[in-house]
mmCIF file of C-alpha atoms and ligand atoms in Angstrom:
data_model
loop_
_atom_site.group_PDB
_atom_site.id
_atom_site.type_symbol
_atom_site.label_atom_id
_atom_site.label_comp_id
_atom_site.label_asym_id
_atom_site.label_seq_id
_atom_site.Cartn_x
_atom_site.Cartn_y
_atom_site.Cartn_z
ATOM 1 C CA MET A 1 130.793 125.083 -90.846
ATOM 2 C CA ILE A 2 132.446 127.308 -93.067
ATOM 3 C CA GLU A 3 131.240 127.599 -97.120
ATOM 4 C CA VAL A 4 132.976 129.373 -99.825
ATOM 5 C CA CYS A 5 130.737 129.479 -102.886
ATOM 6 C CA HIS A 6 131.634 130.583 -106.211
ATOM 7 C CA LEU A 7 134.462 133.274 -104.707
ATOM 8 C CA CYS A 8 136.039 135.527 -106.954
ATOM 9 C CA LYS A 9 138.460 138.489 -106.452
ATOM 10 C CA SER A 10 140.173 140.272 -108.886
ATOM 11 C CA PHE A 11 142.797 143.340 -109.159
ATOM 12 C CA GLY A 12 142.213 145.202 -111.977
ATOM 13 C CA GLU A 13 142.833 143.089 -114.740
ATOM 14 C CA LEU A 14 144.108 140.005 -112.703
ATOM 15 C CA ARG A 15 141.642 137.390 -111.721
ATOM 16 C CA ALA A 16 143.409 136.148 -108.374
ATOM 17 C CA VAL A 17 140.603 133.897 -107.570
ATOM 18 C CA GLU A 18 138.482 132.139 -109.681
ATOM 19 C CA ASP A 19 134.996 130.953 -108.905
ATOM 20 C CA VAL A 20 136.427 128.846 -105.840
ATOM 21 C CA SER A 21 134.281 126.931 -103.920
ATOM 22 C CA PHE A 22 134.653 124.528 -100.678
ATOM 23 C CA ARG A 23 133.689 123.797 -97.274
ATOM 24 C CA ALA A 24 135.097 123.007 -94.077
ATOM 25 C CA GLY A 25 133.232 121.134 -91.242
ATOM 26 C CA ALA A 26 133.609 121.264 -87.521
ATOM 27 C CA GLY A 27 136.344 118.996 -86.295
ATOM 28 C CA GLU A 28 138.035 119.155 -89.618
ATOM 29 C CA SER A 29 141.101 120.760 -91.275
ATOM 30 C CA PHE A 30 141.232 121.944 -94.503
ATOM 31 C CA ALA A 31 144.080 122.595 -96.680
ATOM 32 C CA LEU A 32 144.507 125.150 -99.574
ATOM 33 C CA LEU A 33 147.461 123.783 -101.413
ATOM 34 C CA GLY A 34 148.881 125.469 -104.296
ATOM 35 C CA PRO A 35 152.333 127.409 -105.339
ATOM 36 C CA ASN A 36 153.022 130.847 -104.989
ATOM 37 C CA GLY A 37 150.703 133.623 -106.448
ATOM 38 C CA SER A 38 147.934 130.935 -106.611
ATOM 39 C CA GLY A 39 145.398 132.984 -104.870
ATOM 40 C CA LYS A 40 145.599 131.081 -101.243
ATOM 41 C CA SER A 41 146.072 134.126 -99.119
ATOM 42 C CA THR A 42 143.562 136.070 -101.010
ATOM 43 C CA THR A 43 140.911 133.467 -100.541
ATOM 44 C CA LEU A 44 141.924 133.841 -96.996
ATOM 45 C CA LYS A 45 141.871 137.342 -96.578
ATOM 46 C CA CYS A 46 138.426 137.578 -98.114
ATOM 47 C CA LEU A 47 137.050 134.747 -95.491
ATOM 48 C CA VAL A 48 138.375 137.215 -92.702
ATOM 49 C CA GLY A 49 137.377 139.963 -94.081
ATOM 50 C CA LEU A 50 140.567 141.828 -94.870
ATOM 51 C CA MET A 51 139.575 141.910 -98.637
ATOM 52 C CA ARG A 52 136.376 142.183 -100.442
ATOM 53 C CA PRO A 53 135.294 139.611 -102.676
ATOM 54 C CA THR A 54 134.697 140.759 -106.263
ATOM 55 C CA SER A 55 131.380 138.294 -106.225
ATOM 56 C CA GLY A 56 130.457 135.278 -104.153
ATOM 57 C CA GLN A 57 129.457 134.220 -100.705
ATOM 58 C CA LEU A 58 131.181 133.293 -97.677
ATOM 59 C CA LEU A 59 128.721 131.573 -95.278
ATOM 60 C CA ILE A 60 128.969 130.160 -91.648
ATOM 61 C CA ASN A 61 126.621 127.585 -90.474
ATOM 62 C CA LEU A 62 125.801 128.270 -86.764
ATOM 63 C CA PRO A 63 123.003 126.544 -84.525
ATOM 64 C CA GLU A 64 120.792 129.611 -85.612
ATOM 65 C CA GLY A 65 120.868 128.916 -88.962
ATOM 66 C CA ARG A 66 123.516 130.049 -91.915
ATOM 67 C CA LYS A 67 124.824 133.490 -91.981
ATOM 68 C CA GLU A 68 127.270 135.685 -94.029
ATOM 69 C CA ILE A 69 130.606 135.427 -92.302
ATOM 70 C CA GLY A 70 130.916 138.822 -92.050
ATOM 71 C CA GLU A 71 128.097 138.974 -89.425
ATOM 72 C CA ALA A 72 130.352 136.587 -87.084
ATOM 73 C CA ARG A 73 133.902 137.633 -87.577
ATOM 74 C CA GLU A 74 134.302 137.169 -83.825
ATOM 75 C CA LEU A 75 134.039 133.243 -84.486
ATOM 76 C CA LEU A 76 137.097 133.296 -86.650
ATOM 77 C CA SER A 77 140.853 133.777 -85.688
ATOM 78 C CA TYR A 78 143.419 134.346 -88.287
ATOM 79 C CA LEU A 79 147.411 133.834 -88.429
ATOM 80 C CA PRO A 80 148.645 135.964 -91.506
ATOM 81 C CA GLN A 81 150.960 134.459 -93.950
ATOM 82 C CA ARG A 82 153.665 137.462 -92.672
ATOM 83 C CA VAL A 83 153.474 138.023 -88.958
ATOM 84 C CA VAL A 84 154.254 141.635 -88.063
ATOM 85 C CA PHE A 85 154.278 142.972 -84.077
ATOM 86 C CA GLN A 86 155.462 146.097 -82.800
ATOM 87 C CA GLU A 87 159.276 145.519 -82.683
ATOM 88 C CA ASN A 88 159.845 147.204 -79.286
ATOM 89 C CA LEU A 89 157.173 145.564 -77.373
ATOM 90 C CA THR A 90 157.922 142.189 -75.529
ATOM 91 C CA VAL A 91 156.517 138.913 -76.015
ATOM 92 C CA GLN A 92 154.319 139.311 -72.778
ATOM 93 C CA GLU A 93 153.621 142.762 -73.651
ATOM 94 C CA ILE A 94 152.357 141.383 -77.338
ATOM 95 C CA LEU A 95 150.255 138.584 -75.707
ATOM 96 C CA GLU A 96 148.681 141.097 -72.953
ATOM 97 C CA PHE A 97 147.806 143.404 -75.655
ATOM 98 C CA TYR A 98 145.635 140.801 -77.819
ATOM 99 C CA ARG A 99 143.910 139.317 -74.386
ATOM 100 C CA ARG A 100 142.696 142.759 -73.511
ATOM 101 C CA LEU A 101 141.586 143.283 -77.481
ATOM 102 C CA ARG A 102 139.631 140.465 -77.223
ATOM 103 C CA LYS A 103 138.428 141.076 -73.720
ATOM 104 C CA LEU A 104 139.480 137.437 -72.481
ATOM 105 C CA PRO A 105 140.067 136.715 -68.668
ATOM 106 C CA ALA A 106 143.760 137.209 -67.155
ATOM 107 C CA GLY A 107 144.643 133.594 -67.065
ATOM 108 C CA ARG A 108 144.254 132.953 -70.491
ATOM 109 C CA ILE A 109 147.761 133.443 -71.702
ATOM 110 C CA GLU A 110 149.041 131.292 -69.417
ATOM 111 C CA GLN A 111 146.196 128.712 -70.306
ATOM 112 C CA VAL A 112 147.017 128.609 -73.846
ATOM 113 C CA LEU A 113 151.053 128.448 -73.647
ATOM 114 C CA GLU A 114 150.616 125.904 -71.419
ATOM 115 C CA ARG A 115 147.837 123.959 -73.314
ATOM 116 C CA PHE A 116 149.805 124.078 -76.344
ATOM 117 C CA SER A 117 153.174 124.173 -74.974
ATOM 118 C CA LEU A 118 154.101 126.930 -76.461
ATOM 119 C CA ASN A 119 157.516 127.738 -74.907
ATOM 120 C CA PHE A 120 159.169 130.849 -75.556
ATOM 121 C CA ASN A 121 162.341 129.649 -73.966
ATOM 122 C CA GLY A 122 163.085 132.606 -71.482
ATOM 123 C CA LEU A 123 162.218 135.056 -74.351
ATOM 124 C CA ALA A 124 159.034 136.429 -72.942
ATOM 125 C CA ASP A 125 160.643 139.492 -71.572
ATOM 126 C CA ARG A 126 162.690 140.020 -74.604
ATOM 127 C CA PRO A 127 161.511 142.780 -77.515
ATOM 128 C CA ILE A 128 160.226 141.178 -80.726
ATOM 129 C CA ARG A 129 163.282 142.675 -82.680
ATOM 130 C CA GLU A 130 165.242 140.171 -80.945
ATOM 131 C CA LEU A 131 163.210 137.053 -81.954
ATOM 132 C CA SER A 132 163.865 134.759 -84.459
ATOM 133 C CA GLY A 133 161.733 134.548 -87.466
ATOM 134 C CA GLY A 134 160.503 130.789 -85.833
ATOM 135 C CA MET A 135 159.696 132.713 -82.191
ATOM 136 C CA THR A 136 157.950 135.336 -84.140
ATOM 137 C CA GLN A 137 155.890 132.901 -86.106
ATOM 138 C CA ARG A 138 155.142 130.936 -82.718
ATOM 139 C CA LEU A 139 154.018 134.137 -81.136
ATOM 140 C CA GLY A 140 151.518 134.682 -84.039
ATOM 141 C CA ILE A 141 150.096 131.176 -83.403
ATOM 142 C CA ALA A 142 149.905 131.865 -79.684
ATOM 143 C CA VAL A 143 148.066 135.295 -80.855
ATOM 144 C CA ALA A 144 145.681 133.157 -82.878
ATOM 145 C CA LEU A 145 144.814 130.626 -80.536
ATOM 146 C CA LEU A 146 144.465 132.966 -77.912
ATOM 147 C CA PRO A 147 140.512 133.877 -78.240
ATOM 148 C CA GLY A 148 139.869 130.074 -78.532
ATOM 149 C CA ALA A 149 137.879 131.027 -81.817
ATOM 150 C CA PRO A 150 135.885 127.941 -83.319
ATOM 151 C CA VAL A 151 137.429 128.547 -86.499
ATOM 152 C CA LEU A 152 140.773 129.112 -87.111
ATOM 153 C CA ILE A 153 142.266 130.492 -90.447
ATOM 154 C CA LEU A 154 145.678 130.154 -90.682
ATOM 155 C CA ASP A 155 148.165 131.423 -93.802
ATOM 156 C CA GLU A 156 151.381 129.254 -94.295
ATOM 157 C CA PRO A 157 151.553 128.338 -90.547
ATOM 158 C CA THR A 158 154.306 126.397 -90.867
ATOM 159 C CA THR A 159 156.461 128.543 -92.776
ATOM 160 C CA SER A 160 159.714 129.778 -90.900
ATOM 161 C CA LEU A 161 158.857 127.169 -88.085
ATOM 162 C CA ASP A 162 161.838 125.306 -87.075
ATOM 163 C CA PRO A 163 161.483 121.089 -87.272
ATOM 164 C CA GLU A 164 160.724 120.782 -83.766
ATOM 165 C CA GLY A 165 158.203 123.978 -83.657
ATOM 166 C CA THR A 166 156.503 122.195 -86.937
ATOM 167 C CA ILE A 167 155.909 118.831 -85.354
ATOM 168 C CA GLN A 168 154.525 120.559 -82.287
ATOM 169 C CA PHE A 169 152.220 122.794 -84.454
ATOM 170 C CA ARG A 170 150.957 119.594 -86.262
ATOM 171 C CA GLN A 171 150.381 118.197 -82.612
ATOM 172 C CA PHE A 172 148.201 121.264 -82.074
ATOM 173 C CA ILE A 173 145.886 120.784 -85.040
ATOM 174 C CA ASN A 174 145.145 117.620 -84.444
ATOM 175 C CA SER A 175 143.822 118.352 -80.705
ATOM 176 C CA LEU A 176 142.152 121.258 -82.012
ATOM 177 C CA LYS A 177 140.445 119.052 -84.602
ATOM 178 C CA LYS A 178 139.525 116.939 -81.420
ATOM 179 C CA GLU A 179 137.826 119.746 -79.873
ATOM 180 C CA GLY A 180 135.708 120.336 -82.683
ATOM 181 C CA LYS A 181 137.099 123.488 -84.359
ATOM 182 C CA THR A 182 137.191 124.196 -88.057
ATOM 183 C CA ILE A 183 140.853 124.907 -89.380
ATOM 184 C CA ILE A 184 141.790 126.111 -92.481
ATOM 185 C CA PHE A 185 145.286 126.505 -93.796
ATOM 186 C CA SER A 186 146.959 127.246 -96.539
ATOM 187 C CA THR A 187 150.327 125.804 -97.731
ATOM 188 C CA HIS A 188 152.447 125.040 -100.409
ATOM 189 C CA VAL A 189 154.141 122.200 -98.158
ATOM 190 C CA LEU A 190 152.916 118.805 -99.511
ATOM 191 C CA SER A 191 153.815 117.112 -96.147
ATOM 192 C CA ASP A 192 151.734 119.445 -93.868
ATOM 193 C CA VAL A 193 148.832 118.381 -96.135
ATOM 194 C CA GLU A 194 149.559 114.762 -95.556
ATOM 195 C CA ALA A 195 150.089 115.257 -91.441
ATOM 196 C CA MET A 196 147.317 117.855 -90.690
ATOM 197 C CA ALA A 197 144.541 117.918 -93.317
ATOM 198 C CA ASP A 198 141.517 115.764 -94.042
ATOM 199 C CA GLN A 199 140.139 117.597 -96.927
ATOM 200 C CA VAL A 200 142.499 119.397 -99.684
ATOM 201 C CA ALA A 201 141.945 121.818 -102.516
ATOM 202 C CA VAL A 202 144.339 122.142 -104.970
ATOM 203 C CA LEU A 203 144.728 126.031 -106.171
ATOM 204 C CA VAL A 204 146.652 126.791 -109.606
ATOM 205 C CA GLY A 205 146.505 130.034 -110.990
ATOM 206 C CA GLY A 206 143.595 131.111 -109.039
ATOM 207 C CA ARG A 207 141.230 128.104 -110.022
ATOM 208 C CA LEU A 208 140.137 125.096 -107.675
ATOM 209 C CA VAL A 209 141.758 122.112 -109.820
ATOM 210 C CA ALA A 210 140.403 119.528 -107.376
ATOM 211 C CA ALA A 211 138.932 119.676 -103.919
ATOM 212 C CA GLU A 212 138.531 116.382 -102.110
ATOM 213 C CA SER A 213 139.816 114.284 -99.360
ATOM 214 C CA VAL A 214 143.533 113.576 -98.700
ATOM 215 C CA ALA A 215 142.808 110.016 -99.055
ATOM 216 C CA THR A 216 140.684 110.057 -102.171
ATOM 217 C CA LEU A 217 143.114 112.391 -104.124
ATOM 218 C CA ARG A 218 145.940 109.826 -103.277
ATOM 219 C CA GLU A 219 143.595 107.003 -104.309
ATOM 220 C CA GLU A 220 142.745 108.580 -107.486
ATOM 221 C CA PHE A 221 146.240 108.810 -108.336
ATOM 222 C CA MET A 222 146.940 105.556 -107.041
ATOM 223 C CA ASN A 223 145.094 104.305 -110.215
ATOM 224 C CA SER A 224 147.919 105.680 -112.167
ATOM 225 C CA SER A 225 150.750 104.406 -110.165
ATOM 226 C CA ARG A 226 153.544 102.358 -111.620
ATOM 227 C CA ILE A 227 154.984 98.645 -111.344
ATOM 228 C CA CYS A 228 158.370 98.329 -112.097
ATOM 229 C CA LEU A 229 159.632 95.040 -113.135
ATOM 230 C CA VAL A 230 162.924 93.608 -113.201
ATOM 231 C CA LEU A 231 163.063 91.261 -116.455
ATOM 232 C CA LEU A 232 165.611 88.396 -117.065
ATOM 233 C CA ASN A 233 164.436 88.448 -120.480
ATOM 234 C CA PRO A 234 164.104 92.370 -121.356
ATOM 235 C CA GLU A 235 162.300 92.179 -124.670
ATOM 236 C CA GLU A 236 160.263 94.812 -126.879
ATOM 237 C CA ARG A 237 157.442 92.557 -127.172
ATOM 238 C CA PHE A 238 156.452 92.848 -123.840
ATOM 239 C CA ILE A 239 155.462 96.145 -123.799
ATOM 240 C CA ARG A 240 152.641 95.059 -126.252
ATOM 241 C CA VAL A 241 151.392 92.453 -124.155
ATOM 242 C CA ALA A 242 151.343 94.412 -121.254
ATOM 243 C CA LEU A 243 149.417 96.943 -123.139
ATOM 244 C CA ASP A 244 146.922 94.300 -124.516
ATOM 245 C CA ALA A 245 146.273 93.263 -120.474
ATOM 246 C CA GLY A 246 145.070 96.572 -119.646
ATOM 247 C CA ALA A 247 147.977 98.659 -118.952
ATOM 248 C CA ARG A 248 147.925 102.322 -119.717
ATOM 249 C CA ASP A 249 151.397 103.081 -120.481
ATOM 250 C CA ALA A 250 154.656 100.615 -120.758
ATOM 251 C CA ARG A 251 158.213 101.244 -121.371
ATOM 252 C CA LEU A 252 161.467 99.455 -121.488
ATOM 253 C CA ALA A 253 164.622 100.877 -119.518
ATOM 254 C CA ASP A 254 167.330 98.433 -119.600
ATOM 255 C CA ARG A 255 166.036 95.336 -117.804
ATOM 256 C CA ARG A 256 163.315 96.944 -116.243
ATOM 257 C CA LEU A 257 159.709 97.042 -117.604
ATOM 258 C CA ILE A 258 157.944 100.130 -116.209
ATOM 259 C CA VAL A 259 154.009 99.661 -116.527
ATOM 260 C CA LEU A 260 151.559 101.932 -115.846
ATOM 261 C CA ALA A 261 148.083 100.679 -114.295
ATOM 262 C CA ALA A 262 145.230 100.710 -112.205
ATOM 263 C CA PRO A 263 145.398 98.246 -108.949
ATOM 264 C CA GLN A 264 142.833 96.036 -110.310
ATOM 265 C CA GLU A 265 144.957 95.500 -113.797
ATOM 266 C CA ARG A 266 147.981 94.558 -112.089
ATOM 267 C CA LEU A 267 147.948 90.947 -111.558
ATOM 268 C CA PRO A 268 146.366 90.337 -114.843
ATOM 269 C CA ILE A 269 149.376 92.169 -116.547
ATOM 270 C CA LEU A 270 151.867 90.167 -114.234
ATOM 271 C CA ARG A 271 150.016 86.882 -115.729
ATOM 272 C CA ALA A 272 149.951 87.874 -119.341
ATOM 273 C CA LEU A 273 153.507 88.618 -119.023
ATOM 274 C CA GLU A 274 154.498 85.376 -117.491
ATOM 275 C CA ALA A 275 152.185 83.456 -120.081
ATOM 276 C CA THR A 276 154.080 84.512 -122.911
ATOM 277 C CA GLY A 277 157.595 83.973 -121.577
ATOM 278 C CA ALA A 278 158.835 86.826 -119.429
ATOM 279 C CA MET A 279 161.168 86.049 -116.704
ATOM 280 C CA ILE A 280 160.435 88.270 -113.967
ATOM 281 C CA GLU A 281 163.293 88.498 -111.293
ATOM 282 C CA ARG A 282 161.504 91.080 -109.263
ATOM 283 C CA PHE A 283 158.995 93.585 -109.440
ATOM 284 C CA SER A 284 157.769 96.626 -107.120
ATOM 285 C CA THR A 285 155.077 99.257 -106.846
ATOM 286 C CA GLU A 286 155.637 102.769 -107.195
ATOM 287 C CA GLU A 287 152.922 104.847 -105.253
ATOM 288 C CA PRO A 288 152.858 108.612 -106.760
ATOM 289 C CA SER A 289 154.074 110.894 -103.862
ATOM 290 C CA LEU A 290 151.682 113.684 -103.371
ATOM 291 C CA GLU A 291 154.600 115.897 -104.776
ATOM 292 C CA GLU A 292 154.247 114.144 -107.901
ATOM 293 C CA ILE A 293 150.196 114.543 -107.821
ATOM 294 C CA TYR A 294 150.405 118.081 -107.373
ATOM 295 C CA LEU A 295 152.814 118.492 -109.890
ATOM 296 C CA ARG A 296 150.873 116.607 -112.235
ATOM 297 C CA TYR A 297 147.964 119.223 -111.415
ATOM 298 C CA ILE A 298 150.301 122.093 -111.853
ATOM 299 C CA ASN A 299 151.300 120.597 -115.495
ATOM 300 C CA GLU A 300 147.738 119.935 -116.243
ATOM 301 C CA LYS A 301 146.633 123.406 -115.926
ATOM 302 C CA ASN A 302 149.503 125.083 -117.171
ATOM 303 C CA PRO A 303 150.775 122.328 -120.111
ATOM 304 C CA PRO A 304 154.096 122.631 -121.306
ATOM 305 C CA THR A 305 154.128 125.285 -124.428
ATOM 306 C CA SER A 306 156.970 123.528 -125.935
ATOM 307 C CA VAL A 307 156.291 121.202 -128.984
ATOM 308 C CA GLY A 308 157.463 117.596 -128.801
ATOM 309 C CA GLY A 309 155.364 115.633 -126.494
ATOM 310 C CA ASN A 310 154.596 115.456 -122.918
ATOM 311 C CA GLY A 311 157.508 113.076 -122.307
ATOM 312 C CA GLY A 312 155.905 111.455 -119.558
ATOM 313 C CA MET A 313 153.001 109.757 -117.926
ATOM 314 C CA ARG A 314 150.306 112.003 -117.278
ATOM 315 C CA ARG A 315 146.961 111.635 -115.392
ATOM 316 C CA PRO A 316 144.406 110.620 -117.989
ATOM 317 C CA SER A 317 141.716 113.349 -118.448
ATOM 318 C CA GLY A 318 137.950 113.156 -117.773
ATOM 319 C CA THR A 319 138.143 111.453 -114.048
ATOM 320 C CA SER A 320 136.300 112.920 -111.061
HETATM 321 P P1 LIG B 1 149.553 132.764 -102.633
HETATM 322 O O1 LIG B 1 148.811 133.135 -101.394
HETATM 323 O O2 LIG B 1 148.859 131.828 -103.356
HETATM 324 O O3 LIG B 1 150.855 133.022 -102.815
HETATM 325 P P2 LIG B 1 148.241 135.671 -103.318
HETATM 326 O O4 LIG B 1 146.835 135.337 -103.095
HETATM 327 O O5 LIG B 1 148.855 136.359 -102.310
HETATM 328 O O6 LIG B 1 148.577 134.334 -103.668
HETATM 329 O O7 LIG B 1 147.926 136.399 -104.623
HETATM 330 C C1 LIG B 1 147.219 135.579 -105.868
HETATM 331 C C2 LIG B 1 147.684 136.674 -107.098
HETATM 332 O O8 LIG B 1 147.213 137.958 -106.914
HETATM 333 C C3 LIG B 1 149.188 137.022 -107.383
HETATM 334 O O9 LIG B 1 149.305 137.039 -108.604
HETATM 335 C C4 LIG B 1 149.231 138.418 -106.566
HETATM 336 O O10 LIG B 1 150.214 139.005 -107.227
HETATM 337 C C5 LIG B 1 148.013 138.982 -106.667
HETATM 338 N N1 LIG B 1 147.963 140.105 -105.519
HETATM 339 C C6 LIG B 1 147.645 139.593 -104.571
HETATM 340 N N2 LIG B 1 147.227 140.520 -103.491
HETATM 341 C C7 LIG B 1 147.415 141.465 -104.318
HETATM 342 C C8 LIG B 1 146.820 143.059 -104.318
HETATM 343 N N3 LIG B 1 146.494 143.535 -102.797
HETATM 344 N N4 LIG B 1 147.008 144.076 -105.399
HETATM 345 C C9 LIG B 1 147.210 143.243 -106.341
HETATM 346 N N5 LIG B 1 147.718 142.128 -106.854
HETATM 347 C C10 LIG B 1 147.638 141.324 -105.396
HETATM 348 MG MG1 LIG B 2 149.763 133.520 -99.709
#
């Protein structure tokens, strides 16, 4: 439904977003994952028209055909990274203001608050300045949901939500997806991606380093998951055996032989080790967490400048 094609945005010399392309379909939740300064907010601001791209195209697919997003902005709802409301207005007044602005029917506020169990715990009549960060964020979310737009663009929606708010928010996202909405959100939190996204684009330094399904991303890295074998007879020669049997890397740490191997290589490695006399007391497989995956992407794009080797197991280049 939404297509970002070769988006670039520069601020003077700074290339904040460089050649970013992705698409997000209806009923799909798309995450832009990246550290601070990687260009997430800039990408989203270009999408909603708060910034003009330096180059690239932003398209939306509608029943009547493909259009520039600028011609269909009313179909987008946006939650900025930093939600700011007029301090002296009350929660109710803010909601009322946005309801009128969007020309929505009178019952819409109650409908949205109820539908998404957005409870302001008796704070509806309190001015904004008395709200906590989490409550202000909740209000921002309510405002974004008010128009019932088919496309939601949410910039770091879970920052400053309390744990309960985060759980609730994840539930909304899932129910919005069921309604067929397109959700594009940014985050630097991997658990958000795992809990809410179908697709993920990893942005580092304004460039897309990966864009795939969350399942594929994990699977790709599963290929470099580790097996940890505890040996009764730890001997250096088993490193060679593991490597010859297909391991990408192997090292010995006390009684533990740590082997990096793709899933289909694991059994042959275990067999080869046993056949050459390794006495395996127990073994476990360690799958990389998304955290690790994400850090690896960052390291790949910004390799450590210090001399002296990379010291760790790296994803082999040349995949995907
Ligand atoms: P993120 O949301 O991933 O943290 P941003 O999109 O906010 O990243 O910023 C990307 C880069 O662009 C950063 O280096 C930031 O300092 C810079 N930047 C963002 N907005 C502006 C602006 N209005 N003027 C100049 N530089 C900006
Ligand atoms: Mg940002």
